[in-house]
């Protein structure tokens, strides 16, 4: 889904306007920027809502958020729903790298290391997948930048 229309799928959080992703990011990349990519999902009625975010973090100067939202028929299987969050984040990170942008500093995974939580079932596979592609994963409670932004977009 992303690869076909990646350039026109992301909006700025500040004003919810679509951006041409690569040129937009190239104009905002600085030497000290950190790039975090993450996703979240939520089942609402008979639909599953996904949000994927790119956070450009400028140290003590704040950040800049770009996002994409998708709505699909309800995904009943939790593992499949959570795995799509991981896939969406990776797809964006790979796309940006392929376009010559700096690699994502972290892929923020909205997964819990506590085995009492359902998202823990995806954790080991997701971390291995992210690392196998050369990215650094972050998980709760350290994955706040991108995954919290995605969570905010769904509520």
PDB file of C-alpha atoms in Angstrom:
ATOM      1  CA  UNK A   1       0.000   0.000   0.000  1.00  0.00           C
ATOM      2  CA  UNK A   2       2.645   2.507   1.025  1.00  0.00           C
ATOM      3  CA  UNK A   3       5.129   2.067  -1.775  1.00  0.00           C
ATOM      4  CA  UNK A   4       2.689   3.110  -4.477  1.00  0.00           C
ATOM      5  CA  UNK A   5       1.600   6.346  -2.839  1.00  0.00           C
ATOM      6  CA  UNK A   6       4.125   6.935  -0.066  1.00  0.00           C
ATOM      7  CA  UNK A   7       4.846  10.471  -1.201  1.00  0.00           C
ATOM      8  CA  UNK A   8       1.240  11.612  -0.901  1.00  0.00           C
ATOM      9  CA  UNK A   9       0.098   9.640   2.115  1.00  0.00           C
ATOM     10  CA  UNK A  10       1.618  11.597   4.995  1.00  0.00           C
ATOM     11  CA  UNK A  11       0.244  14.698   6.661  1.00  0.00           C
ATOM     12  CA  UNK A  12       1.744  17.223   9.053  1.00  0.00           C
ATOM     13  CA  UNK A  13       0.338  16.924  12.548  1.00  0.00           C
ATOM     14  CA  UNK A  14       0.456  20.711  12.907  1.00  0.00           C
ATOM     15  CA  UNK A  15      -2.183  21.424  10.255  1.00  0.00           C
ATOM     16  CA  UNK A  16      -3.190  17.991   8.858  1.00  0.00           C
ATOM     17  CA  UNK A  17      -2.106  18.931   5.321  1.00  0.00           C
ATOM     18  CA  UNK A  18      -0.610  16.369   2.965  1.00  0.00           C
ATOM     19  CA  UNK A  19       3.087  16.739   2.194  1.00  0.00           C
ATOM     20  CA  UNK A  20       5.403  15.458  -0.517  1.00  0.00           C
ATOM     21  CA  UNK A  21       7.265  13.258   1.924  1.00  0.00           C
ATOM     22  CA  UNK A  22      10.868  13.128   0.683  1.00  0.00           C
ATOM     23  CA  UNK A  23      11.250  16.780  -0.372  1.00  0.00           C
ATOM     24  CA  UNK A  24       9.486  17.832   2.801  1.00  0.00           C
ATOM     25  CA  UNK A  25      11.822  15.809   4.996  1.00  0.00           C
ATOM     26  CA  UNK A  26      14.924  16.863   3.073  1.00  0.00           C
ATOM     27  CA  UNK A  27      14.080  20.485   3.904  1.00  0.00           C
ATOM     28  CA  UNK A  28      13.842  19.632   7.603  1.00  0.00           C
ATOM     29  CA  UNK A  29      16.781  17.285   8.103  1.00  0.00           C
ATOM     30  CA  UNK A  30      19.554  18.814  10.176  1.00  0.00           C
ATOM     31  CA  UNK A  31      22.800  17.385  11.523  1.00  0.00           C
ATOM     32  CA  UNK A  32      21.295  16.873  14.960  1.00  0.00           C
ATOM     33  CA  UNK A  33      17.890  15.458  13.976  1.00  0.00           C
ATOM     34  CA  UNK A  34      16.822  12.084  15.269  1.00  0.00           C
ATOM     35  CA  UNK A  35      14.201  10.185  13.286  1.00  0.00           C
ATOM     36  CA  UNK A  36      11.739   7.935  15.087  1.00  0.00           C
ATOM     37  CA  UNK A  37       9.169   5.848  13.260  1.00  0.00           C
ATOM     38  CA  UNK A  38       6.328   4.012  14.949  1.00  0.00           C
ATOM     39  CA  UNK A  39       2.769   2.821  14.607  1.00  0.00           C
ATOM     40  CA  UNK A  40      -0.277   1.954  16.638  1.00  0.00           C
ATOM     41  CA  UNK A  41      -3.657   0.405  15.930  1.00  0.00           C
ATOM     42  CA  UNK A  42      -7.054   0.155  17.493  1.00  0.00           C
ATOM     43  CA  UNK A  43     -10.174  -1.839  16.731  1.00  0.00           C
ATOM     44  CA  UNK A  44     -13.241   0.398  16.605  1.00  0.00           C
ATOM     45  CA  UNK A  45     -16.471  -1.340  15.718  1.00  0.00           C
ATOM     46  CA  UNK A  46     -16.013  -3.358  12.568  1.00  0.00           C
ATOM     47  CA  UNK A  47     -12.889  -1.458  11.493  1.00  0.00           C
ATOM     48  CA  UNK A  48      -9.232  -1.465  12.496  1.00  0.00           C
ATOM     49  CA  UNK A  49      -7.576   1.939  12.539  1.00  0.00           C
ATOM     50  CA  UNK A  50      -3.821   2.207  12.004  1.00  0.00           C
ATOM     51  CA  UNK A  51      -1.632   5.274  12.480  1.00  0.00           C
ATOM     52  CA  UNK A  52       2.005   5.408  11.397  1.00  0.00           C
ATOM     53  CA  UNK A  53       4.160   8.357  12.390  1.00  0.00           C
ATOM     54  CA  UNK A  54       7.530   9.839  11.575  1.00  0.00           C
ATOM     55  CA  UNK A  55       8.924  12.063  14.309  1.00  0.00           C
ATOM     56  CA  UNK A  56      11.771  14.442  13.537  1.00  0.00           C
ATOM     57  CA  UNK A  57      13.244  15.244  16.946  1.00  0.00           C
ATOM     58  CA  UNK A  58      15.526  18.251  17.292  1.00  0.00           C
ATOM     59  CA  UNK A  59      16.996  17.691  20.763  1.00  0.00           C
ATOM     60  CA  UNK A  60      15.888  20.465  23.107  1.00  0.00           C
ATOM     61  CA  UNK A  61      14.218  22.331  20.233  1.00  0.00           C
ATOM     62  CA  UNK A  62      11.187  20.082  19.966  1.00  0.00           C
ATOM     63  CA  UNK A  63       9.949  17.870  17.201  1.00  0.00           C
ATOM     64  CA  UNK A  64       7.978  17.646  14.022  1.00  0.00           C
ATOM     65  CA  UNK A  65       5.391  14.910  13.385  1.00  0.00           C
ATOM     66  CA  UNK A  66       4.183  13.464  10.093  1.00  0.00           C
ATOM     67  CA  UNK A  67       1.496  10.813  10.069  1.00  0.00           C
ATOM     68  CA  UNK A  68      -0.555   8.474   7.951  1.00  0.00           C
ATOM     69  CA  UNK A  69      -3.837   6.862   8.973  1.00  0.00           C
ATOM     70  CA  UNK A  70      -5.478   3.821   7.442  1.00  0.00           C
ATOM     71  CA  UNK A  71      -8.794   2.165   8.133  1.00  0.00           C
ATOM     72  CA  UNK A  72      -9.311  -1.457   7.145  1.00  0.00           C
ATOM     73  CA  UNK A  73     -11.915  -4.128   7.897  1.00  0.00           C
ATOM     74  CA  UNK A  74     -11.573  -5.286  11.503  1.00  0.00           C
ATOM     75  CA  UNK A  75      -8.529  -7.455  12.154  1.00  0.00           C
ATOM     76  CA  UNK A  76      -9.709  -9.927  14.777  1.00  0.00           C
ATOM     77  CA  UNK A  77      -6.383 -11.654  15.397  1.00  0.00           C
ATOM     78  CA  UNK A  78      -4.259  -9.562  17.780  1.00  0.00           C
ATOM     79  CA  UNK A  79      -0.938 -10.956  16.569  1.00  0.00           C
ATOM     80  CA  UNK A  80      -1.760 -10.074  12.952  1.00  0.00           C
ATOM     81  CA  UNK A  81      -2.950  -6.575  13.921  1.00  0.00           C
ATOM     82  CA  UNK A  82       0.173  -5.866  15.985  1.00  0.00           C
ATOM     83  CA  UNK A  83       2.483  -7.363  13.363  1.00  0.00           C
ATOM     84  CA  UNK A  84       1.045  -4.990  10.754  1.00  0.00           C
ATOM     85  CA  UNK A  85       2.102  -2.086  13.000  1.00  0.00           C
ATOM     86  CA  UNK A  86       5.654  -3.426  12.853  1.00  0.00           C
ATOM     87  CA  UNK A  87       5.481  -3.954   9.085  1.00  0.00           C
ATOM     88  CA  UNK A  88       4.116  -0.448   8.500  1.00  0.00           C
ATOM     89  CA  UNK A  89       6.945   1.114  10.519  1.00  0.00           C
ATOM     90  CA  UNK A  90       9.598  -0.931   8.734  1.00  0.00           C
ATOM     91  CA  UNK A  91       8.133  -0.185   5.315  1.00  0.00           C
ATOM     92  CA  UNK A  92       8.316   3.556   5.972  1.00  0.00           C
ATOM     93  CA  UNK A  93      11.851   3.305   7.364  1.00  0.00           C
ATOM     94  CA  UNK A  94      13.057   1.305   4.355  1.00  0.00           C
ATOM     95  CA  UNK A  95      11.354   3.656   1.926  1.00  0.00           C
ATOM     96  CA  UNK A  96      13.000   6.711   3.473  1.00  0.00           C
ATOM     97  CA  UNK A  97      16.417   5.018   3.421  1.00  0.00           C
ATOM     98  CA  UNK A  98      15.907   4.006  -0.220  1.00  0.00           C
ATOM     99  CA  UNK A  99      15.218   7.676  -1.026  1.00  0.00           C
ATOM    100  CA  UNK A 100      18.582   8.761   0.398  1.00  0.00           C
ATOM    101  CA  UNK A 101      17.291  10.137   3.693  1.00  0.00           C
ATOM    102  CA  UNK A 102      19.154   9.351   6.914  1.00  0.00           C
ATOM    103  CA  UNK A 103      18.254   6.011   8.478  1.00  0.00           C
ATOM    104  CA  UNK A 104      15.716   6.078  11.270  1.00  0.00           C
ATOM    105  CA  UNK A 105      17.397   6.494  14.636  1.00  0.00           C
ATOM    106  CA  UNK A 106      14.844   4.138  16.185  1.00  0.00           C
ATOM    107  CA  UNK A 107      11.815   2.105  15.216  1.00  0.00           C
ATOM    108  CA  UNK A 108       9.435   2.588  18.138  1.00  0.00           C
ATOM    109  CA  UNK A 109       7.433  -0.567  18.773  1.00  0.00           C
ATOM    110  CA  UNK A 110       4.255  -0.203  20.770  1.00  0.00           C
ATOM    111  CA  UNK A 111       4.884  -3.558  22.411  1.00  0.00           C
ATOM    112  CA  UNK A 112       5.104  -4.409  26.076  1.00  0.00           C
ATOM    113  CA  UNK A 113       7.978  -6.413  27.619  1.00  0.00           C
ATOM    114  CA  UNK A 114       5.635  -7.579  30.396  1.00  0.00           C
ATOM    115  CA  UNK A 115       4.293 -11.066  29.502  1.00  0.00           C
ATOM    116  CA  UNK A 116       0.948 -10.197  31.119  1.00  0.00           C
ATOM    117  CA  UNK A 117       0.156  -7.968  28.119  1.00  0.00           C
ATOM    118  CA  UNK A 118      -1.098  -9.253  24.787  1.00  0.00           C
ATOM    119  CA  UNK A 119       1.454  -7.274  22.767  1.00  0.00           C
ATOM    120  CA  UNK A 120       4.232  -9.279  24.404  1.00  0.00           C
ATOM    121  CA  UNK A 121       3.430 -12.218  22.086  1.00  0.00           C
ATOM    122  CA  UNK A 122       4.815 -10.219  19.147  1.00  0.00           C
ATOM    123  CA  UNK A 123       7.805  -8.690  20.940  1.00  0.00           C
ATOM    124  CA  UNK A 124      10.646 -11.125  20.251  1.00  0.00           C
ATOM    125  CA  UNK A 125       9.757 -11.637  16.590  1.00  0.00           C
ATOM    126  CA  UNK A 126       9.320  -7.897  16.044  1.00  0.00           C
ATOM    127  CA  UNK A 127      12.619  -6.966  17.669  1.00  0.00           C
ATOM    128  CA  UNK A 128      14.441  -9.621  15.662  1.00  0.00           C
ATOM    129  CA  UNK A 129      12.855  -8.412  12.434  1.00  0.00           C
ATOM    130  CA  UNK A 130      13.726  -4.762  13.079  1.00  0.00           C
ATOM    131  CA  UNK A 131      17.305  -5.606  14.060  1.00  0.00           C
ATOM    132  CA  UNK A 132      17.771  -7.952  11.088  1.00  0.00           C
ATOM    133  CA  UNK A 133      17.116  -4.990   8.789  1.00  0.00           C
ATOM    134  CA  UNK A 134      19.738  -2.872  10.547  1.00  0.00           C
ATOM    135  CA  UNK A 135      17.396  -0.667  12.570  1.00  0.00           C
ATOM    136  CA  UNK A 136      17.357  -0.153  16.325  1.00  0.00           C
ATOM    137  CA  UNK A 137      14.077  -1.040  18.023  1.00  0.00           C
ATOM    138  CA  UNK A 138      12.730   0.651  21.139  1.00  0.00           C
ATOM    139  CA  UNK A 139       9.909  -0.754  23.224  1.00  0.00           C
ATOM    140  CA  UNK A 140       7.737   0.429  26.088  1.00  0.00           C
ATOM    141  CA  UNK A 141       8.419   2.444  28.162  1.00  0.00           C
ATOM    142  CA  UNK A 142      11.256   3.862  25.997  1.00  0.00           C
ATOM    143  CA  UNK A 143       9.398   4.019  22.676  1.00  0.00           C
ATOM    144  CA  UNK A 144       7.351   7.044  23.537  1.00  0.00           C
ATOM    145  CA  UNK A 145       8.259   9.411  20.719  1.00  0.00           C
ATOM    146  CA  UNK A 146       6.645   7.691  17.780  1.00  0.00           C
ATOM    147  CA  UNK A 147       4.306   5.180  19.375  1.00  0.00           C
ATOM    148  CA  UNK A 148       2.695   7.761  21.689  1.00  0.00           C
ATOM    149  CA  UNK A 149       2.119  10.087  18.754  1.00  0.00           C
ATOM    150  CA  UNK A 150       0.468   7.250  16.834  1.00  0.00           C
ATOM    151  CA  UNK A 151      -1.636   6.360  19.872  1.00  0.00           C
ATOM    152  CA  UNK A 152      -2.732  10.008  20.192  1.00  0.00           C
ATOM    153  CA  UNK A 153      -3.910  10.032  16.569  1.00  0.00           C
ATOM    154  CA  UNK A 154      -6.236   7.111  17.246  1.00  0.00           C
ATOM    155  CA  UNK A 155      -8.003   8.673  20.224  1.00  0.00           C
TER     156      UNK A 155
END
